[in-house]
Short mmCIF file of C-alpha atoms in Angstrom, two decimals:
data_model
loop_
_atom_site.label_atom_id
_atom_site.label_comp_id
_atom_site.label_asym_id
_atom_site.label_seq_id
_atom_site.Cartn_x
_atom_site.Cartn_y
_atom_site.Cartn_z
CA MET L 1 0.12 -0.19 0.11
CA SER L 2 1.40 3.32 -1.17
CA SER L 3 0.59 6.78 -0.79
CA GLU L 4 2.66 8.26 -3.22
CA ARG L 5 -0.37 9.00 -5.53
CA LEU L 6 -2.15 10.82 -2.86
CA ASN L 7 -2.83 14.80 -2.74
CA SER L 8 -1.59 16.62 0.47
CA ASN L 9 -5.10 16.35 2.00
CA GLU L 10 -5.23 12.57 1.50
CA SER L 11 -1.67 11.90 2.51
CA ALA L 12 -2.33 13.94 5.85
CA LEU L 13 -5.25 11.47 6.48
CA PHE L 14 -3.29 8.31 5.61
CA ASP L 15 -0.40 9.45 8.00
CA ALA L 16 -2.94 9.95 10.67
CA ALA L 17 -4.91 6.94 10.21
CA LYS L 18 -1.42 4.76 10.66
CA VAL L 19 -1.26 5.95 14.34
CA SER L 20 -4.78 6.43 15.19
CA LYS L 21 -6.05 4.84 18.38
CA ALA L 22 -9.52 4.46 17.21
CA TRP L 23 -10.60 0.72 17.36
CA THR L 24 -11.55 0.81 13.82
CA PHE L 25 -8.17 1.58 12.45
CA GLU L 26 -6.59 -0.92 14.80
CA GLU L 27 -8.58 -3.45 13.16
CA ALA L 28 -7.76 -1.99 9.66
CA ARG L 29 -4.14 -2.10 10.20
CA LYS L 30 -4.55 -5.88 10.90
CA LEU L 31 -5.66 -6.36 7.32
CA VAL L 32 -2.79 -4.15 6.00
CA ASP L 33 -0.27 -6.60 7.68
CA ARG L 34 -2.06 -9.54 6.38
CA LEU L 35 -1.63 -8.28 3.05
CA GLU L 36 1.99 -7.15 3.46
CA LYS L 37 2.82 -10.93 4.94
CA GLU L 38 1.20 -12.14 1.92
CA GLY L 39 3.42 -9.99 -0.47
CA ASN L 40 0.20 -9.12 -2.54
CA PRO L 41 -0.76 -5.70 -1.32
CA ASP L 42 -3.15 -4.90 -4.15
CA ARG L 43 -5.55 -7.77 -4.13
CA GLU L 44 -9.25 -7.47 -3.33
CA ILE L 45 -10.00 -7.71 0.42
CA LEU L 46 -13.30 -9.28 1.48
CA PHE L 47 -15.30 -8.75 4.45
CA GLU L 48 -18.29 -10.87 5.59
CA THR L 49 -20.96 -11.05 8.22
CA GLY L 50 -23.47 -13.79 8.86
CA TYR L 51 -26.86 -14.10 9.16
CA GLY L 52 -29.08 -17.09 10.35
CA PRO L 53 -32.58 -16.46 8.64
CA SER L 54 -34.54 -18.70 11.01
CA GLY L 55 -35.55 -15.45 12.53
CA LEU L 56 -36.01 -11.90 11.53
CA PRO L 57 -33.08 -9.59 11.46
CA HIS L 58 -32.39 -7.89 14.79
CA ILE L 59 -30.25 -5.36 16.32
CA GLY L 60 -27.28 -7.54 16.67
CA THR L 61 -27.35 -8.11 12.83
CA PHE L 62 -27.36 -4.34 12.30
CA GLY L 63 -24.49 -4.09 14.84
CA GLU L 64 -22.31 -6.49 12.98
CA VAL L 65 -22.83 -4.99 9.69
CA ALA L 66 -22.55 -1.44 10.93
CA ARG L 67 -19.38 -2.19 12.61
CA THR L 68 -17.63 -4.28 10.13
CA THR L 69 -18.55 -1.38 7.48
CA MET L 70 -16.67 0.90 9.93
CA VAL L 71 -13.64 -1.05 9.59
CA ARG L 72 -13.88 -1.40 5.73
CA ARG L 73 -13.71 2.37 5.59
CA ALA L 74 -10.80 2.72 7.91
CA PHE L 75 -9.05 0.05 5.93
CA GLN L 76 -9.78 2.06 2.55
CA VAL L 77 -7.95 4.84 4.04
CA LEU L 78 -5.00 2.97 4.87
CA ALA L 79 -5.00 1.19 1.80
CA PRO L 80 -6.01 3.46 -0.85
CA GLY L 81 -6.79 1.86 -4.24
CA VAL L 82 -7.26 -1.40 -2.80
CA LYS L 83 -10.70 -3.00 -3.75
CA THR L 84 -12.91 -4.25 -0.87
CA ARG L 85 -16.20 -6.08 -0.83
CA LEU L 86 -18.70 -6.65 1.92
CA LEU L 87 -20.45 -9.99 1.85
CA CYS L 88 -23.62 -10.40 3.82
CA PHE L 89 -24.26 -14.16 3.72
CA SER L 90 -27.18 -15.70 4.79
CA ASP L 91 -27.21 -19.35 6.22
CA ASP L 92 -30.70 -20.05 4.43
CA MET L 93 -29.97 -23.69 3.37
CA ASP L 94 -29.85 -24.48 7.28
CA GLY L 95 -32.45 -26.97 8.56
CA LEU L 96 -35.44 -25.48 10.58
CA ARG L 97 -34.71 -26.73 13.90
CA LYS L 98 -37.66 -25.26 15.83
CA VAL L 99 -40.50 -23.04 15.24
CA PRO L 100 -40.02 -19.38 16.09
CA THR L 101 -42.44 -17.86 18.60
CA ASN L 102 -42.83 -14.56 16.94
CA VAL L 103 -44.31 -15.55 13.49
CA PRO L 104 -47.83 -16.82 12.26
CA ASN L 105 -48.94 -19.93 11.24
CA GLN L 106 -46.91 -21.79 13.71
CA GLU L 107 -48.73 -25.27 13.53
CA MET L 108 -47.98 -25.17 9.66
CA LEU L 109 -44.19 -24.50 10.13
CA ALA L 110 -44.17 -27.50 12.76
CA GLY L 111 -44.57 -29.95 9.94
CA TYR L 112 -41.35 -28.61 8.22
CA ILE L 113 -38.92 -29.38 10.97
CA ASN L 114 -35.64 -30.21 9.50
CA MET L 115 -36.48 -28.82 6.06
CA PRO L 116 -33.95 -26.07 4.59
CA LEU L 117 -35.21 -22.70 5.28
CA THR L 118 -35.46 -22.24 1.56
CA LYS L 119 -37.93 -25.18 1.31
CA VAL L 120 -40.07 -23.85 4.19
CA PRO L 121 -43.27 -22.29 3.29
CA ASP L 122 -43.53 -18.81 4.23
CA PRO L 123 -45.73 -18.21 7.45
CA PHE L 124 -46.40 -14.52 6.24
CA GLY L 125 -47.62 -15.89 2.85
CA THR L 126 -45.64 -13.16 0.96
CA HIS L 127 -42.56 -15.00 -0.45
CA PRO L 128 -41.68 -18.35 -1.94
CA SER L 129 -40.34 -19.69 1.35
CA PHE L 130 -39.68 -18.46 5.07
CA GLY L 131 -35.95 -18.18 4.14
CA ALA L 132 -36.60 -15.94 1.05
CA HIS L 133 -38.98 -14.06 3.45
CA ASN L 134 -36.39 -13.31 5.95
CA ASN L 135 -33.67 -12.87 3.26
CA ALA L 136 -35.74 -9.98 1.86
CA LYS L 137 -36.06 -8.55 5.16
CA LEU L 138 -32.60 -8.51 5.84
CA ARG L 139 -32.02 -6.94 2.43
CA SER L 140 -34.53 -4.28 2.95
CA PHE L 141 -33.35 -3.88 6.56
CA LEU L 142 -29.50 -3.05 5.38
CA ASP L 143 -30.75 -0.91 2.33
CA SER L 144 -32.65 1.05 4.64
CA PHE L 145 -29.53 2.30 6.27
CA GLY L 146 -27.62 2.69 3.16
CA PHE L 147 -25.06 0.02 3.61
CA GLU L 148 -22.99 -0.92 0.79
CA TYR L 149 -22.90 -4.77 0.54
CA GLU L 150 -23.42 -7.87 -1.69
CA PHE L 151 -26.00 -10.42 -0.48
CA ALA L 152 -25.29 -13.97 -0.90
CA SER L 153 -27.67 -17.06 -0.10
CA SER L 154 -26.19 -20.38 1.12
CA THR L 155 -28.67 -22.35 -0.91
CA ASP L 156 -27.64 -20.53 -3.88
CA TYR L 157 -23.88 -21.17 -3.17
CA TYR L 158 -24.16 -24.91 -2.46
CA THR L 159 -26.77 -25.81 -5.27
CA SER L 160 -24.83 -23.68 -7.96
CA GLY L 161 -21.41 -25.61 -7.17
CA ARG L 162 -19.45 -22.65 -5.92
CA PHE L 163 -18.65 -24.56 -2.93
CA ASP L 164 -18.02 -27.99 -4.58
CA ALA L 165 -14.26 -27.89 -4.70
CA THR L 166 -13.98 -27.11 -0.94
CA LEU L 167 -16.64 -29.51 -0.16
CA LEU L 168 -14.46 -32.36 -1.83
CA LYS L 169 -11.47 -30.89 0.35
CA VAL L 170 -13.79 -31.14 3.58
CA LEU L 171 -14.45 -34.97 2.40
CA GLU L 172 -10.81 -35.69 2.04
CA LYS L 173 -9.79 -34.07 5.32
CA PHE L 174 -12.84 -35.57 7.05
CA ASP L 175 -10.70 -37.50 9.75
CA ASP L 176 -8.49 -34.37 10.37
CA ILE L 177 -11.60 -32.34 10.78
CA MET L 178 -13.40 -34.97 13.12
CA LYS L 179 -10.23 -34.72 15.40
CA ILE L 180 -10.67 -31.11 15.84
CA MET L 181 -14.39 -31.26 16.69
CA LEU L 182 -14.73 -34.34 18.68
CA PRO L 183 -12.96 -33.00 21.81
CA SER L 184 -15.47 -30.06 21.82
CA LEU L 185 -18.43 -32.37 21.98
CA ARG L 186 -20.19 -34.04 24.84
CA GLU L 187 -19.55 -37.92 24.68
CA GLU L 188 -22.90 -38.64 23.82
CA ARG L 189 -22.98 -36.36 20.86
CA GLN L 190 -19.53 -37.63 19.86
CA GLN L 191 -21.05 -41.05 19.03
CA THR L 192 -23.25 -39.31 16.07
CA TYR L 193 -21.55 -36.15 15.22
CA SER L 194 -20.53 -35.58 11.39
CA PRO L 195 -19.54 -32.18 9.96
CA ILE L 196 -21.20 -33.33 6.85
CA LEU L 197 -24.95 -33.29 6.80
CA PRO L 198 -26.75 -35.33 3.94
CA VAL L 199 -29.96 -33.96 2.46
CA SER L 200 -32.38 -36.61 2.23
CA PRO L 201 -33.46 -37.20 -1.41
CA ARG L 202 -36.73 -38.72 -0.17
CA THR L 203 -37.92 -36.09 2.62
CA GLY L 204 -35.72 -33.04 1.76
CA HIS L 205 -34.71 -32.89 5.55
CA VAL L 206 -31.18 -31.63 6.28
CA LEU L 207 -30.25 -34.89 8.47
CA LEU L 208 -28.17 -34.82 11.69
CA VAL L 209 -27.18 -38.53 11.12
CA PRO L 210 -23.82 -40.29 11.48
CA LEU L 211 -22.27 -41.34 8.24
CA ILE L 212 -21.77 -45.03 7.37
CA ALA L 213 -19.23 -44.62 4.46
CA ARG L 214 -17.28 -42.01 2.59
CA ASN L 215 -15.85 -42.19 -0.86
CA VAL L 216 -13.40 -39.68 -1.49
CA GLU L 217 -12.86 -40.81 -5.17
CA LYS L 218 -16.44 -40.66 -5.87
CA GLY L 219 -17.16 -37.73 -3.86
CA THR L 220 -19.97 -39.25 -2.03
CA VAL L 221 -21.14 -40.19 1.47
CA THR L 222 -23.41 -42.58 2.67
CA TYR L 223 -26.05 -42.55 5.70
CA ALA L 224 -28.96 -44.56 6.85
CA GLU L 225 -32.41 -42.92 6.68
CA PRO L 226 -33.59 -42.17 10.09
CA ASP L 227 -37.15 -43.47 9.65
CA THR L 228 -36.59 -46.69 7.33
CA GLY L 229 -33.01 -47.80 7.81
CA GLU L 230 -32.44 -47.54 3.96
CA GLN L 231 -28.73 -46.88 3.27
CA VAL L 232 -28.23 -44.04 0.85
CA GLU L 233 -25.37 -42.66 -0.83
CA VAL L 234 -25.35 -38.94 -2.06
CA PRO L 235 -22.84 -36.87 -3.53
CA VAL L 236 -21.38 -33.94 -0.97
CA THR L 237 -21.59 -31.57 -4.02
CA GLY L 238 -24.33 -29.74 -5.77
CA GLY L 239 -26.57 -29.09 -2.63
CA HIS L 240 -26.84 -32.67 -1.70
CA CYS L 241 -25.33 -32.11 1.54
CA LYS L 242 -25.05 -29.42 4.20
CA LEU L 243 -22.15 -28.77 6.68
CA GLN L 244 -22.54 -28.43 10.34
CA TRP L 245 -22.47 -24.66 11.17
CA LYS L 246 -18.87 -24.55 12.43
CA ALA L 247 -17.53 -26.71 9.82
CA ASP L 248 -19.71 -24.45 7.38
CA TRP L 249 -18.24 -21.44 8.60
CA ALA L 250 -14.68 -22.70 7.93
CA MET L 251 -15.55 -24.15 4.61
CA ARG L 252 -17.17 -20.81 3.70
CA TRP L 253 -13.95 -18.72 4.59
CA ALA L 254 -11.88 -21.12 2.72
CA ALA L 255 -13.98 -21.25 -0.39
CA LEU L 256 -14.48 -17.45 -0.41
CA LYS L 257 -10.98 -16.50 0.72
CA VAL L 258 -12.59 -14.16 3.47
CA ASP L 259 -10.40 -11.59 5.05
CA TYR L 260 -12.25 -10.29 7.85
CA GLU L 261 -15.36 -11.32 9.74
CA MET L 262 -16.42 -10.23 13.34
CA ALA L 263 -18.37 -12.22 15.96
CA GLY L 264 -19.46 -11.98 19.49
CA LYS L 265 -17.66 -12.91 22.44
CA ASP L 266 -19.98 -15.95 22.94
CA LEU L 267 -18.60 -17.52 19.69
CA ILE L 268 -14.74 -17.26 20.68
CA ASP L 269 -14.40 -20.97 21.07
CA SER L 270 -16.42 -21.67 17.82
CA ILE L 271 -13.96 -19.35 16.04
CA LYS L 272 -11.12 -21.13 17.16
CA LEU L 273 -12.50 -24.42 16.09
CA ALA L 274 -13.43 -22.88 12.76
CA SER L 275 -9.79 -21.34 12.20
CA LYS L 276 -8.40 -24.77 12.84
CA ILE L 277 -10.91 -26.36 10.41
CA CYS L 278 -9.94 -23.57 7.70
CA ARG L 279 -6.13 -24.07 8.22
CA VAL L 280 -6.62 -27.71 7.62
CA LEU L 281 -8.47 -26.86 4.24
CA GLY L 282 -5.36 -25.14 3.40
CA VAL L 283 -6.42 -21.42 3.90
CA ASN L 284 -5.52 -18.97 6.46
CA PRO L 285 -8.71 -17.92 8.41
CA PRO L 286 -9.72 -14.37 8.37
CA GLU L 287 -8.75 -11.57 10.84
CA GLY L 288 -11.48 -10.92 13.32
CA PHE L 289 -12.87 -9.01 16.22
CA ASN L 290 -14.80 -9.99 19.26
CA TYR L 291 -17.30 -7.52 20.56
CA GLU L 292 -19.00 -7.99 23.76
CA LEU L 293 -22.60 -8.78 23.96
CA PHE L 294 -25.73 -6.64 24.72
CA LEU L 295 -27.21 -6.60 28.25
CA ASP L 296 -31.00 -5.86 29.18
CA HIS L 297 -31.79 -3.27 31.99
CA GLU L 298 -31.03 -5.64 34.68
CA GLY L 299 -27.41 -6.57 33.22
CA LYS L 300 -28.47 -9.84 31.67
CA LYS L 301 -27.61 -11.06 28.45
CA ILE L 302 -29.94 -10.11 25.73
CA SER L 303 -31.89 -13.05 24.23
CA LYS L 304 -34.12 -13.12 21.02
CA SER L 305 -36.07 -15.67 22.56
CA LYS L 306 -36.86 -14.02 25.70
CA GLY L 307 -37.38 -10.41 24.26
CA ASN L 308 -35.79 -8.67 26.54
CA GLY L 309 -33.72 -6.29 24.57
CA LEU L 310 -34.57 -3.51 22.15
CA SER L 311 -35.57 -4.20 18.34
CA ILE L 312 -34.29 -1.85 15.60
CA GLU L 313 -37.97 -0.68 15.08
CA ASP L 314 -37.91 0.24 18.94
CA TRP L 315 -34.71 2.34 18.61
CA LEU L 316 -35.81 4.02 15.40
CA ARG L 317 -39.25 5.16 16.92
CA TYR L 318 -37.41 7.15 19.34
CA ALA L 319 -33.91 8.19 17.65
CA SER L 320 -32.20 8.52 14.51
CA PRO L 321 -30.31 5.74 12.81
CA GLU L 322 -26.97 7.80 13.50
CA SER L 323 -27.57 7.60 17.33
CA LEU L 324 -27.73 3.82 16.87
CA GLN L 325 -24.62 3.65 14.92
CA LEU L 326 -22.99 5.65 17.53
CA PHE L 327 -24.23 3.13 20.22
CA MET L 328 -22.49 0.41 18.08
CA TYR L 329 -19.21 2.28 17.59
CA GLN L 330 -18.56 3.08 20.95
CA ALA L 331 -16.77 0.66 23.34
CA PRO L 332 -17.45 -2.50 21.38
CA ARG L 333 -15.52 -4.70 23.73
CA THR L 334 -17.49 -3.44 26.82
CA GLY L 335 -20.66 -5.16 27.64
CA LYS L 336 -23.36 -2.53 27.35
CA ARG L 337 -26.81 -2.06 28.52
CA LEU L 338 -29.32 -1.97 25.55
CA HIS L 339 -32.38 -0.52 26.78
CA PHE L 340 -34.70 2.50 26.30
CA ASP L 341 -32.97 4.67 28.79
CA VAL L 342 -29.80 4.68 26.76
CA ILE L 343 -31.42 6.36 23.68
CA PRO L 344 -31.50 9.95 24.80
CA LYS L 345 -27.97 10.02 25.93
CA ASN L 346 -27.03 8.67 22.53
CA VAL L 347 -28.88 11.00 20.43
CA ASP L 348 -27.40 14.25 22.48
CA GLU L 349 -23.83 12.57 22.31
CA TYR L 350 -24.04 12.18 18.82
CA LEU L 351 -24.97 15.79 18.18
CA ALA L 352 -22.23 16.75 20.51
CA PHE L 353 -19.64 14.77 18.73
CA LEU L 354 -21.05 16.29 15.40
CA THR L 355 -20.75 19.91 16.73
CA ALA L 356 -17.22 19.25 17.69
CA TYR L 357 -15.98 17.70 14.67
CA PRO L 358 -15.32 20.78 12.35
CA LYS L 359 -13.23 22.42 15.25
CA GLN L 360 -11.04 19.33 15.66
CA GLU L 361 -7.68 18.47 14.31
CA MET L 362 -7.65 15.63 11.90
CA LYS L 363 -6.03 13.29 14.48
CA GLU L 364 -8.83 14.18 16.72
CA GLN L 365 -11.43 13.73 13.96
CA LEU L 366 -10.29 10.18 13.34
CA GLY L 367 -11.09 9.41 16.93
CA ASN L 368 -14.47 11.00 16.56
CA PRO L 369 -17.25 8.56 15.99
CA VAL L 370 -19.06 10.82 13.63
CA TRP L 371 -16.21 10.21 11.04
CA HIS L 372 -16.84 6.38 11.30
CA ILE L 373 -20.56 6.81 11.31
CA HIS L 374 -20.45 8.89 8.07
CA GLY L 375 -17.54 7.26 6.34
CA GLY L 376 -15.11 10.29 6.71
CA THR L 377 -17.58 13.08 5.59
CA PRO L 378 -19.97 13.81 8.58
CA PRO L 379 -22.51 16.61 7.76
CA THR L 380 -22.85 19.86 9.58
CA THR L 381 -25.24 20.55 12.22
CA ASP L 382 -26.99 23.69 13.44
CA LEU L 383 -29.75 22.22 15.67
CA PRO L 384 -30.26 24.82 18.29
CA ILE L 385 -31.58 22.36 20.95
CA SER L 386 -30.75 19.15 22.50
CA PHE L 387 -32.59 16.10 22.84
CA ALA L 388 -32.88 16.05 26.47
CA LEU L 389 -34.20 19.82 26.48
CA LEU L 390 -36.85 18.63 24.06
CA LEU L 391 -37.90 15.89 26.22
CA ASN L 392 -38.20 18.32 29.16
CA LEU L 393 -40.29 20.76 27.10
CA ALA L 394 -42.65 17.89 26.24
CA SER L 395 -43.08 16.99 29.84
CA ALA L 396 -43.60 20.64 30.56
CA CYS L 397 -46.29 21.11 28.24
CA GLN L 398 -47.53 17.53 28.07
CA ALA L 399 -46.80 17.52 24.25
CA GLU L 400 -48.89 14.74 22.44
CA ASP L 401 -47.96 15.98 18.78
CA LYS L 402 -45.04 18.02 17.25
CA SER L 403 -46.94 21.20 16.34
CA VAL L 404 -47.08 21.73 20.34
CA LEU L 405 -43.19 21.62 20.76
CA TRP L 406 -42.74 23.65 17.38
CA GLY L 407 -44.92 26.36 18.87
CA PHE L 408 -42.14 26.80 21.82
CA ILE L 409 -39.31 26.30 19.26
CA LYS L 410 -40.37 28.93 16.95
CA ARG L 411 -40.40 31.62 19.78
CA TYR L 412 -36.91 30.28 21.04
CA ALA L 413 -35.56 30.27 17.57
CA PRO L 414 -37.70 32.26 15.24
CA ASP L 415 -36.17 31.33 11.91
CA ALA L 416 -36.45 27.56 12.86
CA THR L 417 -39.17 25.65 10.88
CA PRO L 418 -39.82 21.94 10.08
CA GLU L 419 -38.90 22.73 6.54
CA ASN L 420 -35.45 24.37 6.91
CA LEU L 421 -34.43 22.14 9.81
CA PRO L 422 -35.83 18.71 9.06
CA LYS L 423 -33.55 16.93 11.12
CA LEU L 424 -34.85 18.96 14.26
CA ASP L 425 -38.20 17.87 12.98
CA LEU L 426 -37.46 14.23 13.13
CA MET L 427 -36.16 14.92 16.48
CA VAL L 428 -39.21 16.66 17.73
CA GLY L 429 -41.16 13.58 16.53
CA TYR L 430 -38.67 11.44 18.47
CA ALA L 431 -39.00 13.33 21.73
CA VAL L 432 -42.93 12.99 21.45
CA ASN L 433 -43.03 9.39 20.80
CA TYR L 434 -40.47 8.93 23.76
CA PHE L 435 -42.26 11.31 25.89
CA HIS L 436 -45.44 9.57 25.38
CA ASP L 437 -44.07 6.03 25.75
CA PHE L 438 -41.72 6.29 28.79
CA VAL L 439 -41.56 9.74 30.31
CA LYS L 440 -45.33 10.25 31.02
CA PRO L 441 -45.88 6.84 32.40
CA ALA L 442 -42.78 7.34 34.69
CA LYS L 443 -43.38 10.92 36.00
CA THR L 444 -43.56 11.08 39.65
CA TYR L 445 -44.16 14.62 40.84
CA ARG L 446 -43.62 15.61 44.65
CA ALA L 447 -44.52 18.60 46.71
CA ALA L 448 -41.84 21.16 47.56
CA ASN L 449 -40.33 21.29 51.16
CA ASP L 450 -40.74 24.41 53.02
CA ALA L 451 -37.17 25.52 51.87
CA GLU L 452 -37.58 24.47 48.37
CA ALA L 453 -41.22 26.21 48.27
CA THR L 454 -39.63 29.51 49.61
CA ALA L 455 -36.82 29.46 46.95
CA LEU L 456 -39.31 28.31 44.09
CA ALA L 457 -41.63 31.43 45.10
CA ASP L 458 -38.54 33.72 44.95
CA LEU L 459 -37.80 32.35 41.53
CA ALA L 460 -41.34 32.67 40.13
CA SER L 461 -41.25 36.44 41.55
CA LYS L 462 -38.17 37.22 39.79
CA LEU L 463 -39.29 35.70 36.70
CA GLU L 464 -42.65 37.65 36.81
CA VAL L 465 -40.81 40.72 36.72
CA LEU L 466 -38.70 39.91 34.03
CA GLY L 467 -41.80 39.39 31.88
CA HIS L 468 -41.01 39.35 28.25
CA GLU L 469 -37.53 41.07 28.78
CA PRO L 470 -34.96 39.14 26.57
CA MET L 471 -32.65 36.93 28.58
CA THR L 472 -30.25 34.52 27.30
CA ALA L 473 -30.19 30.98 28.45
CA GLU L 474 -27.01 31.43 30.34
CA GLU L 475 -28.28 34.56 32.14
CA LEU L 476 -31.27 32.81 33.13
CA GLN L 477 -29.06 29.81 34.47
CA THR L 478 -27.21 32.31 36.48
CA LEU L 479 -30.40 33.65 37.96
CA VAL L 480 -31.49 30.23 38.94
CA TYR L 481 -28.13 29.38 40.33
CA ASP L 482 -28.05 32.75 42.64
CA ILE L 483 -31.56 31.91 44.10
CA GLY L 484 -30.34 28.54 45.15
CA LYS L 485 -27.33 30.01 46.69
CA ALA L 486 -29.26 32.68 48.19
CA HIS L 487 -31.56 30.28 49.92
CA GLY L 488 -28.87 28.15 51.50
CA PHE L 489 -28.87 25.08 49.34
CA GLU L 490 -25.23 23.97 50.24
CA ASN L 491 -25.20 21.56 47.57
CA LEU L 492 -26.74 23.16 44.26
CA ARG L 493 -27.60 19.77 42.76
CA ASP L 494 -30.24 19.41 45.50
CA TRP L 495 -31.92 22.65 44.08
CA PHE L 496 -31.72 21.85 40.64
CA ARG L 497 -33.03 18.29 41.67
CA ALA L 498 -35.98 19.84 43.46
CA LEU L 499 -36.79 21.98 40.23
CA TYR L 500 -37.19 18.87 38.03
CA GLU L 501 -38.85 16.73 40.58
CA VAL L 502 -41.33 19.28 41.69
CA LEU L 503 -42.02 21.06 38.26
CA LEU L 504 -41.64 18.13 35.50
CA GLY L 505 -42.07 14.79 37.61
CA GLU L 506 -38.32 13.70 36.95
CA ALA L 507 -35.12 13.24 38.74
CA GLN L 508 -32.90 15.12 36.11
CA GLY L 509 -32.69 17.10 33.24
CA PRO L 510 -30.60 19.53 31.12
CA ARG L 511 -29.59 23.24 32.16
CA PHE L 512 -32.56 24.79 33.77
CA GLY L 513 -31.73 27.97 32.15
CA SER L 514 -32.11 26.44 28.84
CA PHE L 515 -35.47 25.18 29.68
CA ILE L 516 -36.84 28.51 30.91
CA ALA L 517 -35.45 30.14 27.45
CA LEU L 518 -37.18 27.60 25.63
CA TYR L 519 -40.39 26.94 27.42
CA GLY L 520 -40.79 30.74 28.32
CA ILE L 521 -40.10 33.05 31.33
CA LYS L 522 -43.85 33.83 32.04
CA GLU L 523 -44.77 30.11 31.60
CA THR L 524 -42.23 28.97 33.83
CA ALA L 525 -43.31 31.52 36.36
CA SER L 526 -46.79 30.01 35.75
CA LEU L 527 -45.69 26.46 36.14
CA ILE L 528 -43.97 27.24 39.48
CA ARG L 529 -47.22 28.82 40.88
CA ARG L 530 -49.15 26.07 39.77
CA ALA L 531 -46.88 23.50 41.54
CA LEU L 532 -46.75 25.63 44.55
CA LYS L 533 -50.69 25.72 44.75
CA GLY L 534 -50.67 21.79 44.62
CA GLU L 535 -52.22 21.57 40.94
CA ASP L 536 -51.92 18.49 39.05
CA LEU L 537 -49.17 19.29 36.66
CA SER L 538 -49.49 16.03 34.67
CA LYS L 539 -52.36 17.86 32.96
CA ALA L 540 -51.45 20.66 30.58
#
């Protein structure tokens, strides 16, 4: 990889990327080293992600594609001119082993256990098969985020012969592969295990059966049909057999010459086994990265079957795709809670990173998540309001639709409109949804104690005197701060907490001066008077 043909800006970027501590560049440098060791620095690099279409695409699928894309972009900076591809591989020839609980027509599906997913009827009735339905969902899902990728179907690759040469190699190295796999299995499973799974010509099932015989010269295996005992010989090629998933993973790496694939921490042992098998097949396994698993609000591992995590649809109801990509970018080796309450923080952190980006030196920019989220060209931002502030405004005015919030925003920023600030309009919609679904049901107002009531009354009086006199958010913040000090709050956090708990029914919020500037000086004074009278502030 040479930087000789780069212009001055590209050369500066190249030099900064070579020493960047961002995890994506650290991963990309592993690929640069891989090419240099091979002595073939200009060949194409293949990135891969895997998807099991026995269920619908989920947030983990998104995370893997998003993170892999970020590494790919980092590599393109370090290896200018080297072609790259991202292959999103669907294991749709896998047998249906159990009926998913989140799809219709489950009784019908129960009759297709062990059939390849591309031979199982679509329970939704919209596609030729269940595998085709979920593959279409995956592609639509990835397309909606603008990912650049190629889709690959396991069924197509097996039946078209693309895997044939490597499958014959698997048959040839069968004993070596068994030596790798057997120690990882329970004793009972060792008795019946085979890395090669015949597809029954009679039933179409992907069979989990031991092999009776193997013929390397003919390229066939022989097994006994489970229900009849009949001995059947089938080729390992042409889609007549399917590999067990760890062997399948290794075979795919070897056949396609995959250079990079990441996986969850729970698959570390599987990666080790697949890597050994890949080497037995004569190919170096890909570079990789093990990310931590997501946790629910109780710190427990998220499970698709339990439904104890967020879905993509959940996140996108309350926040932008970019905020979700930020969540995926940050600290991928650290277990993170994936729950609704992390959303507001990620929205505002994304905006903060976006705001900081133009002011940063190139070295800092490469460590800024928005560089990786936007492939090196993050947009500018001119949003005048944070998401947290919008949520507090929604709390104060009990907003049930966007027009209510826009009424306040236009007074705060007269030139702002949904048309000239479409990103803000989206954020207003997210805030209304989040307020309605999470903030409003959880709001808990309390009465002010005597000291708090006295301070609140003083604040209301001063705001009433100000009336419509223009004051900046900073000036209003200073006013609130001074009143807290004047009324003897030793820890001013207690004063600000009282403001939010008494007036908004929440334990925390953004700078209160900014809230007053947005909600209105007179309106805030009125809100305080209502609270002091004991009125129900949960009603607008």
